[in-house]
PDB file of C-alpha atoms in Angstrom:
ATOM      1  CA  MET A   1      23.927 -44.364   0.324  1.00  0.00           C
ATOM      2  CA  PRO A   2      22.664 -43.999   3.908  1.00  0.00           C
ATOM      3  CA  ASN A   3      24.349 -41.599   6.340  1.00  0.00           C
ATOM      4  CA  SER A   4      24.820 -44.401   8.845  1.00  0.00           C
ATOM      5  CA  VAL A   5      24.293 -48.124   9.237  1.00  0.00           C
ATOM      6  CA  SER A   6      23.036 -49.533  12.531  1.00  0.00           C
ATOM      7  CA  ILE A   7      23.721 -53.193  13.243  1.00  0.00           C
ATOM      8  CA  ASP A   8      22.200 -55.188  16.089  1.00  0.00           C
ATOM      9  CA  ILE A   9      24.177 -58.287  17.007  1.00  0.00           C
ATOM     10  CA  THR A  10      22.019 -60.892  18.709  1.00  0.00           C
ATOM     11  CA  ASN A  11      23.364 -63.477  21.122  1.00  0.00           C
ATOM     12  CA  SER A  12      26.679 -61.648  21.388  1.00  0.00           C
ATOM     13  CA  ALA A  13      29.091 -62.795  24.074  1.00  0.00           C
ATOM     14  CA  ILE A  14      32.669 -62.491  25.212  1.00  0.00           C
ATOM     15  CA  PRO A  15      34.397 -65.853  24.778  1.00  0.00           C
ATOM     16  CA  SER A  16      35.574 -67.602  27.932  1.00  0.00           C
ATOM     17  CA  GLN A  17      39.228 -66.970  28.605  1.00  0.00           C
ATOM     18  CA  LYS A  18      41.846 -67.202  31.323  1.00  0.00           C
ATOM     19  CA  VAL A  19      42.212 -63.945  33.279  1.00  0.00           C
ATOM     20  CA  ILE A  20      45.584 -63.023  34.800  1.00  0.00           C
ATOM     21  CA  ASP A  21      46.374 -60.016  37.038  1.00  0.00           C
ATOM     22  CA  PHE A  22      42.814 -58.620  37.054  1.00  0.00           C
ATOM     23  CA  LEU A  23      42.793 -55.469  39.218  1.00  0.00           C
ATOM     24  CA  LEU A  24      39.916 -55.312  41.694  1.00  0.00           C
ATOM     25  CA  GLY A  25      38.399 -51.992  42.745  1.00  0.00           C
ATOM     26  CA  GLU A  26      39.736 -50.158  39.675  1.00  0.00           C
ATOM     27  CA  ASN A  27      37.650 -48.389  37.035  1.00  0.00           C
ATOM     28  CA  LEU A  28      38.653 -50.134  33.836  1.00  0.00           C
ATOM     29  CA  GLY A  29      36.621 -47.886  31.523  1.00  0.00           C
ATOM     30  CA  SER A  30      34.433 -49.047  28.666  1.00  0.00           C
ATOM     31  CA  VAL A  31      34.976 -51.859  26.208  1.00  0.00           C
ATOM     32  CA  ASN A  32      35.226 -50.659  22.623  1.00  0.00           C
ATOM     33  CA  GLY A  33      35.237 -52.580  19.389  1.00  0.00           C
ATOM     34  CA  LYS A  34      35.820 -51.910  15.738  1.00  0.00           C
ATOM     35  CA  TYR A  35      34.184 -53.702  12.850  1.00  0.00           C
ATOM     36  CA  THR A  36      34.966 -53.524   9.171  1.00  0.00           C
ATOM     37  CA  PHE A  37      32.475 -54.644   6.536  1.00  0.00           C
ATOM     38  CA  TYR A  38      33.402 -55.271   2.956  1.00  0.00           C
ATOM     39  CA  ALA A  39      30.997 -55.340   0.017  1.00  0.00           C
ATOM     40  CA  PRO A  40      29.419 -57.533  -1.069  1.00  0.00           C
ATOM     41  CA  LEU A  41      27.693 -57.944   2.269  1.00  0.00           C
ATOM     42  CA  ASP A  42      26.590 -61.568   2.605  1.00  0.00           C
ATOM     43  CA  LEU A  43      23.194 -61.954   4.244  1.00  0.00           C
ATOM     44  CA  LYS A  44      22.197 -65.276   5.749  1.00  0.00           C
ATOM     45  CA  TYR A  45      18.610 -66.467   6.147  1.00  0.00           C
ATOM     46  CA  GLY A  46      16.829 -64.403   8.798  1.00  0.00           C
ATOM     47  CA  SER A  47      19.035 -61.325   8.332  1.00  0.00           C
ATOM     48  CA  THR A  48      16.948 -58.150   8.351  1.00  0.00           C
ATOM     49  CA  ILE A  49      17.827 -54.728   7.008  1.00  0.00           C
ATOM     50  CA  THR A  50      15.668 -51.755   7.986  1.00  0.00           C
ATOM     51  CA  TYR A  51      16.076 -48.516   6.062  1.00  0.00           C
ATOM     52  CA  THR A  52      14.290 -45.336   7.117  1.00  0.00           C
ATOM     53  CA  ASP A  53      14.021 -41.898   5.619  1.00  0.00           C
ATOM     54  CA  LYS A  54      11.722 -38.933   6.014  1.00  0.00           C
ATOM     55  CA  ILE A  55      10.531 -36.012   3.965  1.00  0.00           C
ATOM     56  CA  THR A  56       9.565 -32.944   5.989  1.00  0.00           C
ATOM     57  CA  GLY A  57       8.542 -29.360   5.360  1.00  0.00           C
ATOM     58  CA  MET A  58       5.249 -30.182   3.656  1.00  0.00           C
ATOM     59  CA  GLY A  59       3.258 -28.124   6.136  1.00  0.00           C
ATOM     60  CA  ASN A  60       2.860 -24.346   6.160  1.00  0.00           C
ATOM     61  CA  GLU A  61       1.091 -21.601   8.140  1.00  0.00           C
ATOM     62  CA  ASP A  62      -2.284 -22.932   6.949  1.00  0.00           C
ATOM     63  CA  SER A  63      -1.632 -26.470   8.234  1.00  0.00           C
ATOM     64  CA  GLU A  64      -3.378 -25.772  11.533  1.00  0.00           C
ATOM     65  CA  SER A  65      -6.523 -24.813   9.583  1.00  0.00           C
ATOM     66  CA  LEU A  66      -6.594 -28.101   7.673  1.00  0.00           C
ATOM     67  CA  ALA A  67      -8.683 -31.014   8.891  1.00  0.00           C
ATOM     68  CA  ILE A  68      -7.084 -33.771   6.783  1.00  0.00           C
ATOM     69  CA  THR A  69      -9.002 -37.060   6.752  1.00  0.00           C
ATOM     70  CA  LYS A  70      -7.283 -38.819   3.841  1.00  0.00           C
ATOM     71  CA  LEU A  71      -3.680 -38.709   2.702  1.00  0.00           C
ATOM     72  CA  GLY A  72      -2.619 -40.234  -0.604  1.00  0.00           C
ATOM     73  CA  ILE A  73       1.004 -40.986  -1.442  1.00  0.00           C
ATOM     74  CA  GLU A  74       2.115 -42.110  -4.901  1.00  0.00           C
ATOM     75  CA  ALA A  75       5.598 -42.797  -6.226  1.00  0.00           C
ATOM     76  CA  LEU A  76       7.596 -45.044  -8.516  1.00  0.00           C
ATOM     77  CA  VAL A  77       9.877 -47.471  -6.699  1.00  0.00           C
ATOM     78  CA  THR A  78      12.931 -49.250  -8.066  1.00  0.00           C
ATOM     79  CA  ASN A  79      14.343 -52.158  -6.118  1.00  0.00           C
ATOM     80  CA  ASN A  80      17.494 -53.867  -7.343  1.00  0.00           C
ATOM     81  CA  ILE A  81      17.841 -55.821  -4.104  1.00  0.00           C
ATOM     82  CA  PRO A  82      17.836 -59.525  -5.021  1.00  0.00           C
ATOM     83  CA  PHE A  83      14.854 -60.214  -2.724  1.00  0.00           C
ATOM     84  CA  ASP A  84      11.500 -58.693  -1.767  1.00  0.00           C
ATOM     85  CA  PHE A  85      10.962 -56.043   0.909  1.00  0.00           C
ATOM     86  CA  THR A  86       8.064 -54.206   2.517  1.00  0.00           C
ATOM     87  CA  ILE A  87       7.611 -50.451   2.727  1.00  0.00           C
ATOM     88  CA  THR A  88       5.386 -48.470   5.084  1.00  0.00           C
ATOM     89  CA  ALA A  89       4.634 -44.728   5.078  1.00  0.00           C
ATOM     90  CA  TYR A  90       3.725 -42.877   8.288  1.00  0.00           C
ATOM     91  CA  PRO A  91       2.481 -39.268   8.469  1.00  0.00           C
ATOM     92  CA  ILE A  92       4.532 -37.065  10.800  1.00  0.00           C
ATOM     93  CA  ASP A  93       3.767 -33.706  12.397  1.00  0.00           C
ATOM     94  CA  ALA A  94       5.837 -30.507  12.598  1.00  0.00           C
ATOM     95  CA  ASN A  95       7.759 -31.980  15.572  1.00  0.00           C
ATOM     96  CA  GLY A  96       8.727 -35.077  13.592  1.00  0.00           C
ATOM     97  CA  GLU A  97       6.410 -37.284  15.679  1.00  0.00           C
ATOM     98  CA  PHE A  98       4.163 -39.967  14.210  1.00  0.00           C
ATOM     99  CA  ILE A  99       0.554 -38.856  13.838  1.00  0.00           C
ATOM    100  CA  GLU A 100      -1.451 -41.489  15.696  1.00  0.00           C
ATOM    101  CA  ASP A 101      -4.944 -42.921  15.260  1.00  0.00           C
ATOM    102  CA  VAL A 102      -4.585 -43.356  11.500  1.00  0.00           C
ATOM    103  CA  THR A 103      -4.737 -46.447   9.311  1.00  0.00           C
ATOM    104  CA  ILE A 104      -1.354 -47.350   7.847  1.00  0.00           C
ATOM    105  CA  GLU A 105      -0.665 -49.626   4.882  1.00  0.00           C
ATOM    106  CA  THR A 106       2.372 -51.808   4.286  1.00  0.00           C
ATOM    107  CA  ILE A 107       3.143 -52.642   0.669  1.00  0.00           C
ATOM    108  CA  ASP A 108       5.243 -55.529  -0.659  1.00  0.00           C
ATOM    109  CA  ILE A 109       7.870 -54.676  -3.274  1.00  0.00           C
ATOM    110  CA  VAL A 110       9.175 -57.539  -5.407  1.00  0.00           C
ATOM    111  CA  ALA A 111      12.850 -58.155  -6.065  1.00  0.00           C
ATOM    112  CA  ASN A 112      14.532 -56.462  -9.013  1.00  0.00           C
ATOM    113  CA  SER A 113      11.562 -54.254  -9.913  1.00  0.00           C
ATOM    114  CA  VAL A 114      11.928 -51.039 -11.910  1.00  0.00           C
ATOM    115  CA  ASP A 115       9.572 -48.045 -11.674  1.00  0.00           C
ATOM    116  CA  ARG A 116       6.857 -50.054  -9.924  1.00  0.00           C
ATOM    117  CA  PRO A 117       3.866 -47.822  -9.066  1.00  0.00           C
ATOM    118  CA  LEU A 118       3.445 -47.458  -5.327  1.00  0.00           C
ATOM    119  CA  LYS A 119       0.257 -46.099  -3.771  1.00  0.00           C
ATOM    120  CA  PHE A 120      -0.517 -45.595  -0.079  1.00  0.00           C
ATOM    121  CA  THR A 121      -3.780 -44.346   1.379  1.00  0.00           C
ATOM    122  CA  ILE A 122      -3.758 -43.182   4.990  1.00  0.00           C
ATOM    123  CA  ASN A 123      -7.097 -42.438   6.645  1.00  0.00           C
ATOM    124  CA  GLY A 124      -7.839 -40.793   9.973  1.00  0.00           C
ATOM    125  CA  ASN A 125      -7.598 -37.477  11.753  1.00  0.00           C
ATOM    126  CA  ILE A 126      -4.272 -36.217  10.358  1.00  0.00           C
ATOM    127  CA  GLU A 127      -3.474 -33.037  12.322  1.00  0.00           C
ATOM    128  CA  ASN A 128      -0.421 -30.769  11.892  1.00  0.00           C
ATOM    129  CA  PHE A 129       0.782 -32.796   8.919  1.00  0.00           C
ATOM    130  CA  ASP A 130       4.329 -31.868   7.934  1.00  0.00           C
ATOM    131  CA  GLY A 131       5.841 -34.896   6.245  1.00  0.00           C
ATOM    132  CA  ILE A 132       6.205 -38.610   5.658  1.00  0.00           C
ATOM    133  CA  TYR A 133       8.415 -41.161   7.389  1.00  0.00           C
ATOM    134  CA  PHE A 134       9.250 -44.187   5.236  1.00  0.00           C
ATOM    135  CA  GLU A 135      10.372 -47.548   6.595  1.00  0.00           C
ATOM    136  CA  ALA A 136      11.601 -50.308   4.276  1.00  0.00           C
ATOM    137  CA  ILE A 137      12.268 -53.750   5.755  1.00  0.00           C
ATOM    138  CA  ALA A 138      14.111 -56.403   3.782  1.00  0.00           C
ATOM    139  CA  LYS A 139      14.534 -59.954   5.089  1.00  0.00           C
ATOM    140  CA  ALA A 140      16.985 -62.325   3.443  1.00  0.00           C
ATOM    141  CA  PRO A 141      15.322 -65.419   1.957  1.00  0.00           C
ATOM    142  CA  GLU A 142      16.117 -69.008   2.951  1.00  0.00           C
ATOM    143  CA  THR A 143      18.757 -69.198   0.229  1.00  0.00           C
ATOM    144  CA  GLY A 144      20.572 -66.157   1.633  1.00  0.00           C
ATOM    145  CA  SER A 145      21.730 -63.303  -0.551  1.00  0.00           C
ATOM    146  CA  ASN A 146      24.346 -60.644  -0.875  1.00  0.00           C
ATOM    147  CA  PHE A 147      24.464 -56.910  -1.358  1.00  0.00           C
ATOM    148  CA  ASN A 148      27.002 -55.120  -3.482  1.00  0.00           C
ATOM    149  CA  PRO A 149      27.837 -51.404  -3.712  1.00  0.00           C
ATOM    150  CA  THR A 150      25.235 -50.848  -6.457  1.00  0.00           C
ATOM    151  CA  THR A 151      22.319 -52.339  -4.487  1.00  0.00           C
ATOM    152  CA  THR A 152      19.639 -49.672  -4.037  1.00  0.00           C
ATOM    153  CA  ILE A 153      16.037 -48.878  -3.251  1.00  0.00           C
ATOM    154  CA  SER A 154      14.788 -45.612  -4.733  1.00  0.00           C
ATOM    155  CA  LEU A 155      11.550 -43.638  -4.856  1.00  0.00           C
ATOM    156  CA  LYS A 156      10.891 -41.033  -7.525  1.00  0.00           C
ATOM    157  CA  ASP A 157       8.011 -38.911  -8.788  1.00  0.00           C
ATOM    158  CA  LEU A 158       6.598 -38.636  -5.263  1.00  0.00           C
ATOM    159  CA  LYS A 159       3.111 -37.094  -5.151  1.00  0.00           C
ATOM    160  CA  VAL A 160       1.099 -36.367  -2.014  1.00  0.00           C
ATOM    161  CA  THR A 161      -2.620 -35.552  -2.099  1.00  0.00           C
ATOM    162  CA  ILE A 162      -4.808 -34.564   0.813  1.00  0.00           C
ATOM    163  CA  SER A 163      -8.557 -34.663   1.341  1.00  0.00           C
ATOM    164  CA  GLY A 164     -10.452 -32.983   4.130  1.00  0.00           C
ATOM    165  CA  ASN A 165     -11.693 -29.538   5.105  1.00  0.00           C
ATOM    166  CA  LEU A 166     -10.253 -26.052   5.473  1.00  0.00           C
ATOM    167  CA  ILE A 167     -11.428 -24.540   8.753  1.00  0.00           C
ATOM    168  CA  SER A 168     -11.080 -20.743   8.748  1.00  0.00           C
ATOM    169  CA  GLU A 169     -12.907 -17.573   9.659  1.00  0.00           C
ATOM    170  CA  PHE A 170     -13.732 -15.207   6.797  1.00  0.00           C
TER     171      PHE A 170
END
């Protein structure tokens, strides 16, 4: 279960209404709202859910001496969402920032798959590597779909391999 859910409402508006006794020149404060969502969450065509997570702490005191040129990521993914999604893995540095100038792959995951092998290869100059940022994007199909409390995406048996050179003075 995620720690938080962020929802962007497009084309939102306040309905037209008759205003009575509106005070001019007064600070009226902010407008607040409250929303309640009940499972199952019904998703109409075009609805998009983006889930992100990161794994950090993979670097150590020798990380600055590593010239990584290839990063391999393998895992088993289970998707019991009733439609496909894509997943992308980005290398991050010790500050949690994306490492740029690398090739990134996006992989399609089919609906209702169990323990599907997942393999990413990231090539480039991967400096100060400390972790991986994952982004999964699911878009509801034309027929729509719904989520229930048991809907999940999970990764297990995560393995990271690196290729490159160790630069050090002996």
